[in-house]
Amino acid sequence: MHKGGRIIASLIIFVGLFTIPFFYNMGKANAGPEIDAQQLANFQSIEPSINMVANHPQLFNQWRNQFVQNGQTVYVNSEGKSIDISLEKLAGDSSNQFCVSCHNYTAVKPTCWDCHSGPEGARK
């Protein structure tokens, strides 16, 4: 084992470089997305917030299928409130930042706006 020292030194350097990001962020608080309080006050959730955080992609896919396949244009939520099946009407002008800030924070690129006019303002 003539090269044992070099191998061990290389492993130590590799492990050190690999763990730098973990040690660098240790103990730092996660800031979370920045949401304007006025937009949050004006935002009307479709379902209770806990359900929407976890299940909104599935809900929007269900909306799409109901609208395209069945022609259904109104969704009745768990509280009995009728809501138009429309991302444009749901998002409006003031709440786009609400959706965008959370999606940017989680590094998610939603495909909702591929077919709808959205935060970019362009219709494909």
Coordinates of C-alpha atoms in Angstrom, one line a residue:
M1 CA 0.0 0.0 0.0
H2 CA 2.3 2.7 -1.2
K3 CA -0.6 5.1 -2.1
G4 CA -2.7 4.5 1.0
G5 CA -1.9 8.0 2.4
R6 CA -3.0 9.7 -0.8
I7 CA -6.2 7.7 -1.0
I8 CA -7.1 8.6 2.6
A9 CA -6.3 12.2 2.1
S10 CA -8.3 12.3 -1.1
L11 CA -11.3 10.8 0.7
I12 CA -11.1 13.3 3.5
I13 CA -11.0 16.2 1.0
F14 CA -13.9 14.8 -1.0
V15 CA -16.0 14.3 2.2
G16 CA -15.1 17.8 3.3
L17 CA -16.1 19.4 0.0
F18 CA -19.3 17.3 -0.2
T19 CA -20.5 18.4 3.3
I20 CA -19.7 22.1 3.1
P21 CA -23.2 23.1 1.9
F22 CA -24.8 21.2 4.8
F23 CA -22.6 22.8 7.4
Y24 CA -23.0 26.2 5.7
N25 CA -26.8 26.1 6.1
M26 CA -26.9 24.5 9.5
G27 CA -28.9 26.5 12.0
K28 CA -30.3 29.0 9.4
A29 CA -34.1 29.6 9.4
N30 CA -36.0 29.0 6.2
A31 CA -37.6 32.3 5.2
G32 CA -40.5 30.9 3.1
P33 CA -42.2 32.6 0.2
E34 CA -42.9 36.3 0.3
I35 CA -46.7 36.9 0.1
D36 CA -48.2 40.4 0.0
A37 CA -50.7 40.7 2.9
Q38 CA -53.2 42.6 0.8
Q39 CA -53.2 39.9 -1.8
L40 CA -53.6 37.3 0.8
A41 CA -56.6 39.2 2.4
N42 CA -58.3 39.4 -1.1
F43 CA -57.5 35.8 -2.0
Q44 CA -60.5 33.4 -1.7
S45 CA -59.4 29.8 -1.5
I46 CA -61.4 27.2 -3.3
E47 CA -61.2 24.6 -0.5
P48 CA -59.7 24.9 3.0
S49 CA -56.1 25.9 2.9
I50 CA -54.7 22.6 4.2
N51 CA -56.4 20.7 1.4
M52 CA -55.4 23.3 -1.3
V53 CA -51.7 23.2 -0.4
A54 CA -51.5 19.4 -0.8
N55 CA -54.1 18.8 -3.5
H56 CA -54.5 21.8 -5.8
P57 CA -52.8 20.2 -8.8
Q58 CA -55.2 17.3 -8.6
L59 CA -58.1 19.7 -8.2
F60 CA -57.1 21.7 -11.3
N61 CA -56.7 18.5 -13.3
Q62 CA -60.1 17.4 -12.2
W63 CA -61.5 20.8 -13.2
R64 CA -59.9 20.4 -16.7
N65 CA -61.4 17.0 -17.2
Q66 CA -64.8 18.0 -16.0
F67 CA -64.8 21.1 -18.3
V68 CA -63.4 19.4 -21.4
Q69 CA -65.1 16.0 -21.2
N70 CA -68.4 17.0 -19.5
G71 CA -68.8 20.7 -20.3
Q72 CA -69.2 21.4 -16.5
T73 CA -68.4 25.1 -15.8
V74 CA -69.2 25.3 -12.1
Y75 CA -67.5 23.6 -9.1
V76 CA -69.2 23.3 -5.8
N77 CA -66.7 23.2 -2.9
S78 CA -66.9 21.4 0.4
E79 CA -68.6 24.4 1.9
G80 CA -71.4 24.4 -0.7
K81 CA -70.0 27.5 -2.5
S82 CA -70.2 27.6 -6.3
I83 CA -67.0 28.6 -8.1
D84 CA -66.5 29.0 -11.9
I85 CA -64.1 26.4 -13.3
S86 CA -61.7 29.0 -14.7
L87 CA -58.1 29.6 -13.8
E88 CA -58.2 33.1 -15.3
K89 CA -61.2 34.1 -13.2
L90 CA -59.7 32.4 -10.1
A91 CA -56.3 34.0 -10.4
G92 CA -57.5 37.4 -11.5
D93 CA -55.0 40.2 -11.7
S94 CA -54.2 40.6 -8.0
S95 CA -53.6 37.0 -6.9
N96 CA -51.1 36.0 -9.6
Q97 CA -48.3 36.9 -7.3
F98 CA -49.7 34.7 -4.6
C99 CA -49.4 31.6 -6.9
V100 CA -46.1 32.7 -8.5
S101 CA -44.3 33.4 -5.1
C102 CA -45.1 29.9 -3.8
H103 CA -44.2 28.1 -7.0
N104 CA -40.9 30.1 -7.3
Y105 CA -40.1 29.3 -3.6
T106 CA -40.6 25.5 -4.2
A107 CA -38.9 25.6 -7.6
V108 CA -42.0 24.2 -9.3
K109 CA -42.9 25.3 -12.9
P110 CA -46.7 24.7 -13.2
T111 CA -48.0 23.8 -16.6
C112 CA -51.4 25.5 -15.9
W113 CA -50.4 28.6 -17.9
D114 CA -49.4 26.6 -21.0
C115 CA -53.0 26.7 -22.1
H116 CA -54.3 29.8 -20.2
S117 CA -53.3 33.4 -20.0
G118 CA -51.5 33.8 -16.8
P119 CA -48.7 35.5 -14.9
E120 CA -46.8 36.2 -18.2
G121 CA -50.0 37.6 -19.8
A122 CA -49.6 35.7 -23.1
R123 CA -52.1 33.2 -24.5
K124 CA -50.5 30.3 -26.4

